[in-house]
Amino acid sequence: MQVSFSESKNILRVGGRTLELLQFHFHSPSEHAFNGRRFAMEAHLVHRDMRTKKLAVVGIILDADKYSVPNKGLAESLAYAPAEHGRSVHIHDVSFSPGLLLPPTTRNSKRRYLHYVGSLSTPPCSEDVDWFVLEKPLHISTSQVLNFLRFAGDGRSLAFNSRPLQPLGDRVVHEGP
Amino acid sequence: MQVSFSESKNILRVGGRTLELLQFHFHSPSEHAFNGRRFAMEAHLVHRDMRTKKLAVVGIILDADKYSVPNKGLAESLAYAPAEHGRSVHIHDVSFSPGLLLPPTTRNSKRRYLHYVGSLSTPPCSEDVDWFVLEKPLHISTSQVLNFLRFAGDGRSLAFNSRPLQPLGDRVVHEGP
């Protein structure tokens, strides 16, 4: 499921860059692992760097347990998702705040992230993409995970839609801010 | 996850047969489809026909939505499951009622099932197995589905453990009782 913006007014400032949101989409299980562990889902907010025009993706781990409540951003995305995975729908007159997909901050804490230069995780798997993976997961409900797996399975079964873990290779991962 | 019985006292009467429970285990997604649709999970209660000594499996569809509550039978099975998928544990002094995995009946309704002769869905995929698939699903919670997917993923990711759908071939499916 991918939500695109034709006239984006969603600007994110991260690691000294100014990023304009192009689209966002979801994967299950998460495409990043922490200490070898992958989580239930991951949101990818795909941006363009307004200065260099390079792609930059903000990855947000979505975790779920029996105590977690539904996330409004994911709920709205699933509500407007096309019945079949892989098709796209155009929705007008709907306002959506991608900020709903960011974990909350407190007054004294910025959102910490890990940064590396990698590639897109879906074809054409373009290289030279700035990745910013937030360290803190966003909590969603277990029903939302199951709904997404059914969506990825075209409503006929459950399915995953993540790329297998890739070796780190010679990439350097920085922690910020 | 497979729970075995060394001295089974669990007897099931179905389709004129008397079946003795050998073990039970779970799959996700379901291995049977209804109208082309697979469900979140399926329980397989593997029996031996006490007269013919043939294997007979009772399949129970496990369905989940945001309103469904945890099933006690699955909860107890997951609580005793080994930390790593594929390993087995021996548990003593635990009483467990496999009846917890059967959908409830009412005074005037028997459990309806579909019967066909097929094979086991895991190696050695032995043939000439009597399958009884209950028509009515048992409801489990969405957290239980996610817990099982994590279990199948050895705690490091989510994973499925079902055989792909097989063509019906020339098998005849009967409805009973």
Coordinates of N, CA and C in Angstrom, one line a residue, chain B:
Chain B
M1 N 4.7 -25.9 16.2 CA 4.5 -26.3 17.6 C 3.6 -27.6 17.6
Q2 N 4.0 -28.6 18.2 CA 3.3 -29.9 18.2 C 3.2 -30.4 19.7
V3 N 2.0 -30.6 20.1 CA 1.8 -31.2 21.5 C 1.5 -32.6 21.3
S4 N 2.3 -33.5 21.9 CA 2.0 -35.0 21.7 C 1.5 -35.6 23.0
F5 N 0.8 -36.7 22.9 CA 0.3 -37.4 24.1 C 0.9 -38.8 24.1
S6 N 1.5 -39.1 25.2 CA 2.1 -40.4 25.3 C 1.1 -41.5 25.7
E7 N 0.2 -41.1 26.7 CA -0.8 -42.0 27.0 C -2.1 -41.3 26.8
S8 N -2.6 -41.4 25.6 CA -3.8 -40.6 25.2 C -5.1 -41.2 25.9
K9 N -5.8 -40.4 26.5 CA -7.2 -40.7 26.9 C -8.2 -39.8 26.2
N10 N -7.7 -39.2 25.1 CA -8.6 -38.3 24.4 C -9.2 -39.0 23.2
I11 N -10.5 -39.3 23.3 CA -11.2 -40.1 22.3 C -12.2 -39.2 21.6
L12 N -12.2 -39.2 20.3 CA -13.2 -38.4 19.6 C -14.0 -39.3 18.7
R13 N -15.3 -39.2 18.6 CA -16.1 -40.0 17.7 C -16.6 -39.1 16.6
V14 N -16.3 -39.4 15.4 CA -16.6 -38.6 14.2 C -16.8 -39.5 13.0
G15 N -17.9 -39.3 12.3 CA -18.2 -40.0 11.1 C -18.2 -41.5 11.2
G16 N -18.7 -42.0 12.4 CA -18.7 -43.4 12.6 C -17.4 -44.0 13.1
R17 N -16.4 -43.2 13.2 CA -15.1 -43.7 13.6 C -14.8 -43.3 15.1
T18 N -13.9 -44.1 15.7 CA -13.5 -43.8 17.0 C -12.0 -43.5 16.9
L19 N -11.7 -42.2 17.3 CA -10.3 -41.7 17.0 C -9.6 -41.4 18.4
E20 N -8.3 -41.8 18.4 CA -7.5 -41.5 19.6 C -6.5 -40.4 19.2
L21 N -6.5 -39.4 20.1 CA -5.6 -38.3 19.8 C -4.1 -38.6 20.0
L22 N -3.3 -38.3 19.0 CA -1.8 -38.6 19.1 C -1.1 -37.3 19.4
Q23 N -1.4 -36.2 18.7 CA -0.8 -34.9 18.9 C -1.6 -33.9 18.2
F24 N -1.3 -32.6 18.5 CA -1.9 -31.5 17.7 C -0.8 -30.4 17.5
H25 N -1.1 -29.6 16.5 CA -0.1 -28.6 16.1 C -0.9 -27.5 15.3
F26 N -0.2 -26.4 15.0 CA -0.9 -25.3 14.4 C -0.2 -24.8 13.1
H27 N -0.9 -24.2 12.2 CA -0.4 -23.6 11.0 C -0.9 -22.2 10.9
S28 N -0.1 -21.4 10.2 CA -0.6 -20.1 9.8 C 0.0 -19.8 8.5
P29 N -0.8 -19.3 7.4 CA -2.2 -19.2 7.5 C -2.9 -20.6 7.5
S30 N -4.2 -20.6 7.4 CA -4.9 -21.9 7.4 C -4.5 -22.7 6.2
E31 N -4.5 -24.0 6.3 CA -4.1 -24.9 5.1 C -5.3 -25.3 4.3
H32 N -6.5 -25.0 4.8 CA -7.7 -25.2 4.0 C -8.3 -23.8 3.6
A33 N -8.8 -23.7 2.4 CA -9.5 -22.5 2.0 C -11.0 -22.8 1.9
F34 N -11.8 -21.8 2.2 CA -13.2 -21.9 2.0 C -13.6 -20.8 1.0
N35 N -14.1 -21.2 -0.1 CA -14.4 -20.3 -1.2 C -13.1 -19.5 -1.6
G36 N -12.0 -20.2 -1.6 CA -10.8 -19.6 -2.0 C -10.1 -18.7 -1.0
R37 N -10.7 -18.7 0.2 CA -10.1 -17.8 1.2 C -9.5 -18.6 2.4
R38 N -8.3 -18.2 2.7 CA -7.6 -18.9 3.8 C -7.7 -18.0 5.0
F39 N -7.7 -18.6 6.2 CA -7.9 -17.8 7.4 C -6.6 -17.7 8.2
A40 N -6.6 -17.0 9.3 CA -5.4 -16.6 10.0 C -4.6 -17.9 10.4
M41 N -5.3 -18.9 11.0 CA -4.6 -20.1 11.5 C -5.4 -21.3 11.3
E42 N -4.9 -22.5 11.6 CA -5.6 -23.7 11.6 C -4.9 -24.7 12.6
A43 N -5.8 -25.3 13.4 CA -5.3 -26.4 14.3 C -5.5 -27.7 13.7
H44 N -4.5 -28.6 13.9 CA -4.6 -30.0 13.4 C -4.5 -30.9 14.5
L45 N -5.6 -31.6 14.8 CA -5.6 -32.7 15.8 C -5.4 -34.0 15.1
V46 N -4.2 -34.6 15.3 CA -3.9 -35.8 14.6 C -4.3 -37.0 15.4
H47 N -5.1 -37.9 14.9 CA -5.6 -39.1 15.6 C -5.2 -40.3 14.8
R48 N -5.4 -41.5 15.6 CA -5.3 -42.8 15.0 C -6.7 -43.4 15.1
D49 N -7.2 -43.9 14.0 CA -8.5 -44.7 14.0 C -8.3 -45.9 14.8
M50 N -9.0 -46.1 15.9 CA -8.7 -47.2 16.8 C -9.0 -48.6 16.2
R51 N -9.9 -48.6 15.1 CA -10.2 -49.9 14.5 C -9.2 -50.2 13.3
T52 N -9.1 -49.2 12.4 CA -8.3 -49.4 11.2 C -6.8 -49.1 11.4
K53 N -6.5 -48.3 12.4 CA -5.2 -47.8 12.7 C -4.7 -46.8 11.7
K54 N -5.6 -46.3 10.8 CA -5.3 -45.3 9.9 C -5.2 -43.9 10.6
L55 N -4.5 -43.0 10.0 CA -4.4 -41.6 10.6 C -5.7 -40.8 10.2
A56 N -6.1 -40.0 11.1 CA -7.3 -39.1 10.8 C -7.0 -37.8 11.4
V57 N -7.1 -36.7 10.7 CA -6.8 -35.4 11.2 C -8.1 -34.5 11.3
V58 N -8.3 -33.9 12.4 CA -9.4 -33.0 12.5 C -8.8 -31.6 12.4
G59 N -9.3 -30.9 11.4 CA -8.8 -29.5 11.1 C -9.8 -28.5 11.6
I60 N -9.3 -27.5 12.4 CA -10.2 -26.5 12.9 C -9.6 -25.1 12.5
I61 N -10.4 -24.4 11.8 CA -10.1 -23.0 11.3 C -10.0 -22.1 12.5
L62 N -9.0 -21.3 12.7 CA -8.9 -20.3 13.7 C -8.9 -19.0 13.1
D63 N -10.0 -18.2 13.4 CA -10.2 -16.9 12.8 C -10.0 -15.8 13.9
A64 N -9.6 -14.7 13.5 CA -9.4 -13.6 14.4 C -9.8 -12.2 13.9
D65 N -10.5 -11.4 14.7 CA -10.7 -10.0 14.4 C -10.5 -9.2 15.6
K66 N -10.7 -7.9 15.5 CA -10.4 -7.1 16.7 C -11.4 -7.3 17.8
Y67 N -12.5 -8.0 17.6 CA -13.4 -8.2 18.7 C -13.2 -9.6 19.4
S68 N -12.4 -10.5 18.7 CA -12.3 -11.8 19.3 C -11.4 -11.9 20.5
V69 N -11.7 -12.8 21.4 CA -10.9 -12.9 22.6 C -9.9 -14.1 22.5
P70 N -8.9 -14.1 23.4 CA -8.0 -15.2 23.3 C -8.6 -16.6 23.6
N71 N -8.1 -17.6 22.9 CA -8.6 -19.0 23.1 C -7.7 -19.6 24.1
K72 N -8.3 -20.3 25.1 CA -7.5 -20.8 26.2 C -6.6 -21.9 25.8
G73 N -7.1 -22.8 24.9 CA -6.3 -23.9 24.4 C -5.0 -23.4 23.7
L74 N -5.1 -22.5 22.8 CA -4.0 -21.9 22.1 C -3.1 -21.2 23.1
A75 N -3.6 -20.5 24.0 CA -2.8 -19.7 25.0 C -2.0 -20.7 25.8
E76 N -2.5 -21.8 26.2 CA -1.7 -22.8 27.0 C -0.7 -23.4 26.1
S77 N -1.0 -23.7 24.9 CA 0.0 -24.3 24.0 C 1.1 -23.3 23.7
L78 N 0.8 -22.1 23.5 CA 1.9 -21.1 23.3 C 2.7 -20.9 24.5
A79 N 2.1 -21.0 25.7 CA 2.8 -20.7 26.9 C 3.9 -21.8 27.2
Y80 N 3.6 -23.1 26.7 CA 4.5 -24.2 26.9 C 5.4 -24.4 25.7
A81 N 5.2 -23.6 24.7 CA 6.0 -23.8 23.4 C 7.5 -23.6 23.7
P82 N 8.3 -24.4 23.0 CA 9.8 -24.2 23.2 C 10.1 -22.8 22.6
A83 N 11.2 -22.2 23.1 CA 11.6 -20.9 22.6 C 12.0 -20.9 21.1
E84 N 12.5 -22.0 20.6 CA 12.8 -22.1 19.2 C 11.9 -23.1 18.5
H85 N 11.3 -22.6 17.5 CA 10.4 -23.4 16.6 C 11.2 -24.6 16.1
G86 N 10.6 -25.8 16.1 CA 11.3 -27.0 15.6 C 11.9 -27.8 16.7
R87 N 12.1 -27.2 17.9 CA 12.6 -28.0 19.0 C 11.3 -28.6 19.7
S88 N 11.5 -29.6 20.5 CA 10.4 -30.1 21.3 C 10.7 -30.1 22.8
V89 N 9.7 -30.0 23.6 CA 9.8 -30.0 25.0 C 8.9 -31.1 25.6
H90 N 9.4 -31.7 26.7 CA 8.5 -32.7 27.3 C 8.0 -32.1 28.6
I91 N 6.7 -32.0 28.8 CA 6.1 -31.4 29.9 C 5.4 -32.4 30.7
H92 N 5.7 -32.5 32.0 CA 5.0 -33.5 32.9 C 4.0 -32.7 33.8
D93 N 3.1 -33.5 34.3 CA 2.2 -32.9 35.3 C 1.4 -31.7 34.8
V94 N 1.2 -31.7 33.6 CA 0.3 -30.6 33.0 C -0.9 -31.3 32.4
S95 N -2.1 -30.9 32.9 CA -3.3 -31.4 32.3 C -3.7 -30.4 31.2
F96 N -4.1 -31.0 30.1 CA -4.5 -30.1 29.0 C -5.7 -30.7 28.3
S97 N -6.8 -29.9 28.1 CA -7.9 -30.5 27.5 C -8.0 -30.0 26.0
P98 N -7.8 -31.0 25.1 CA -7.8 -30.6 23.6 C -9.2 -30.1 23.2
G99 N -10.2 -30.4 24.1 CA -11.6 -29.9 23.8 C -11.6 -28.4 23.7
L100 N -10.6 -27.7 24.4 CA -10.5 -26.3 24.3 C -10.3 -25.8 22.9
L101 N -9.8 -26.6 22.1 CA -9.6 -26.3 20.7 C -10.7 -26.6 19.7
L102 N -11.8 -27.1 20.3 CA -13.0 -27.3 19.5 C -14.0 -26.2 19.6
P103 N -14.6 -25.8 18.5 CA -15.6 -24.7 18.6 C -16.8 -25.2 19.5
P104 N -17.4 -24.3 20.2 CA -18.5 -24.8 21.1 C -19.7 -25.3 20.3
T105 N -20.4 -26.2 20.9 CA -21.7 -26.7 20.3 C -22.8 -26.2 21.2
T106 N -24.0 -26.2 20.5 CA -25.2 -25.9 21.3 C -25.9 -27.2 21.4
R107 N -27.0 -27.2 22.3 CA -27.7 -28.5 22.6 C -28.3 -29.1 21.3
N108 N -28.7 -28.2 20.4 CA -29.3 -28.8 19.2 C -28.4 -28.8 17.9
S109 N -27.2 -28.4 18.1 CA -26.3 -28.4 16.9 C -25.1 -29.3 17.1
K110 N -24.9 -30.2 16.2 CA -23.6 -31.0 16.2 C -22.6 -30.2 15.4
R111 N -21.3 -30.5 15.6 CA -20.3 -29.9 14.8 C -20.3 -30.4 13.4
R112 N -20.6 -29.6 12.4 CA -20.6 -30.1 11.0 C -19.2 -30.0 10.5
Y113 N -18.9 -30.9 9.6 CA -17.5 -31.0 9.0 C -17.6 -31.4 7.6
L114 N -16.4 -31.2 6.9 CA -16.2 -31.6 5.5 C -15.2 -32.8 5.6
H115 N -15.5 -33.9 4.9 CA -14.6 -35.0 5.0 C -14.0 -35.4 3.6
Y116 N -12.7 -35.6 3.5 CA -12.1 -36.2 2.3 C -10.9 -37.0 2.7
V117 N -10.4 -37.8 1.8 CA -9.2 -38.6 2.0 C -8.1 -37.9 1.3
G118 N -7.1 -37.5 2.1 CA -5.9 -36.8 1.6 C -4.6 -37.3 2.2
S119 N -3.7 -36.3 2.4 CA -2.4 -36.7 2.9 C -2.0 -35.7 4.1
L120 N -1.0 -36.1 4.8 CA -0.5 -35.1 5.8 C 0.1 -33.9 5.1
S121 N 0.0 -32.7 5.7 CA 0.5 -31.5 5.0 C 2.0 -31.3 5.3
T122 N 2.6 -32.1 6.1 CA 4.1 -31.9 6.4 C 4.7 -33.3 6.0
P123 N 6.0 -33.2 5.7 CA 6.7 -34.5 5.4 C 6.6 -35.5 6.5
P124 N 6.4 -36.8 6.3 CA 6.5 -37.4 5.0 C 5.2 -37.3 4.1
C125 N 4.3 -36.5 4.4 CA 3.1 -36.3 3.6 C 2.4 -37.6 3.3
S126 N 2.3 -38.5 4.3 CA 1.7 -39.8 4.1 C 0.3 -39.6 3.5
E127 N 0.0 -40.6 2.6 CA -1.4 -40.6 2.0 C -2.4 -41.4 2.8
D128 N -3.6 -41.5 2.3 CA -4.7 -42.3 2.9 C -5.0 -41.8 4.3
V129 N -5.0 -40.5 4.4 CA -5.4 -39.9 5.7 C -6.8 -39.4 5.7
D130 N -7.6 -39.7 6.7 CA -9.0 -39.2 6.7 C -8.9 -37.7 7.3
W131 N -9.4 -36.8 6.5 CA -9.5 -35.4 7.0 C -10.9 -35.1 7.3
F132 N -11.1 -34.4 8.5 CA -12.3 -33.9 8.9 C -12.1 -32.4 9.2
V133 N -12.6 -31.5 8.4 CA -12.4 -30.1 8.6 C -13.7 -29.5 9.1
L134 N -13.7 -29.0 10.3 CA -14.9 -28.4 10.9 C -15.3 -27.2 10.1
E135 N -16.7 -27.0 9.9 CA -17.1 -25.9 9.1 C -17.1 -24.6 9.8
K136 N -17.2 -24.7 11.1 CA -17.4 -23.5 12.0 C -16.0 -23.1 12.5
P137 N -15.6 -21.9 12.3 CA -14.2 -21.6 12.9 C -14.3 -21.4 14.4
L138 N -13.1 -21.5 15.0 CA -12.9 -21.2 16.4 C -12.3 -19.8 16.4
H139 N -12.7 -18.9 17.3 CA -12.2 -17.6 17.3 C -11.1 -17.4 18.3
I140 N -10.0 -16.8 17.9 CA -8.8 -16.5 18.7 C -8.5 -15.0 18.6
S141 N -7.6 -14.5 19.4 CA -7.4 -13.1 19.4 C -6.3 -12.8 18.4
T142 N -6.3 -11.6 17.9 CA -5.3 -11.1 16.9 C -3.9 -11.2 17.5
S143 N -3.8 -11.0 18.8 CA -2.5 -11.1 19.5 C -1.9 -12.5 19.5
Q144 N -2.8 -13.5 19.5 CA -2.4 -14.9 19.5 C -1.9 -15.2 18.1
V145 N -2.5 -14.7 17.1 CA -2.0 -14.9 15.7 C -0.6 -14.3 15.6
L146 N -0.4 -13.1 16.1 CA 0.9 -12.5 16.0 C 2.0 -13.2 16.8
N147 N 1.6 -13.7 18.0 CA 2.5 -14.5 18.8 C 2.9 -15.7 18.1
F148 N 1.9 -16.4 17.4 CA 2.3 -17.6 16.7 C 3.2 -17.3 15.6
L149 N 3.0 -16.2 14.8 CA 3.9 -15.9 13.7 C 5.3 -15.6 14.2
R150 N 5.4 -15.0 15.4 CA 6.7 -14.7 16.0 C 7.4 -16.1 16.4
F151 N 6.6 -17.0 17.0 CA 7.0 -18.3 17.3 C 7.6 -19.0 16.1
A152 N 6.8 -19.0 15.0 CA 7.2 -19.7 13.8 C 8.5 -19.0 13.2
G153 N 8.7 -17.7 13.5 CA 9.9 -17.0 13.1 C 11.0 -17.1 14.1
D154 N 10.9 -18.0 15.0 CA 12.0 -18.2 16.0 C 12.2 -17.0 16.9
G155 N 11.2 -16.1 17.0 CA 11.4 -15.0 17.9 C 12.2 -13.9 17.2
R156 N 12.7 -14.1 16.0 CA 13.6 -13.1 15.4 C 12.8 -12.4 14.3
S157 N 11.7 -12.9 13.8 CA 10.9 -12.3 12.8 C 9.5 -12.9 12.8
L158 N 8.7 -12.6 11.8 CA 7.4 -13.3 11.6 C 7.7 -14.3 10.5
A159 N 7.0 -15.5 10.6 CA 7.1 -16.5 9.6 C 5.8 -17.3 9.5
F160 N 5.5 -17.8 8.3 CA 4.4 -18.7 8.1 C 4.9 -20.1 8.1
N161 N 4.0 -21.1 8.3 CA 4.4 -22.5 8.3 C 3.4 -23.4 7.7
S162 N 2.8 -22.9 6.6 CA 1.7 -23.7 5.9 C 2.2 -24.2 4.6
R163 N 1.7 -25.3 4.2 CA 1.9 -25.8 2.9 C 1.0 -25.0 1.9
P164 N 1.5 -24.7 0.7 CA 0.7 -24.0 -0.3 C -0.6 -24.8 -0.6
L165 N -1.7 -24.1 -1.0 CA -2.9 -24.8 -1.4 C -2.6 -25.9 -2.5
Q166 N -3.2 -27.1 -2.3 CA -3.0 -28.1 -3.3 C -4.3 -28.2 -4.1
P167 N -4.2 -28.6 -5.4 CA -5.4 -28.8 -6.2 C -6.2 -30.0 -5.6
L168 N -7.6 -29.9 -5.8 CA -8.5 -30.9 -5.2 C -8.3 -32.2 -5.9
G169 N -7.9 -32.2 -7.2 CA -7.7 -33.4 -8.0 C -9.0 -34.1 -8.1
D170 N -9.0 -35.4 -8.0 CA -10.2 -36.2 -8.1 C -10.8 -36.6 -6.7
R171 N -10.3 -35.9 -5.7 CA -10.9 -36.2 -4.3 C -12.3 -35.7 -4.2
V172 N -13.1 -36.5 -3.5 CA -14.5 -36.2 -3.3 C -14.7 -35.7 -1.8
V173 N -15.3 -34.5 -1.7 CA -15.5 -34.0 -0.4 C -17.0 -34.2 0.0
H174 N -17.1 -34.8 1.2 CA -18.5 -35.1 1.7 C -18.8 -34.2 2.9
E175 N -20.0 -33.8 3.1 CA -20.4 -33.0 4.2 C -21.0 -33.9 5.3
G176 N -20.7 -33.7 6.5 CA -21.3 -34.5 7.6 C -21.5 -33.7 8.8
P177 N -22.2 -34.1 9.8 CA -22.7 -35.5 9.9 C -24.0 -35.6 9.2

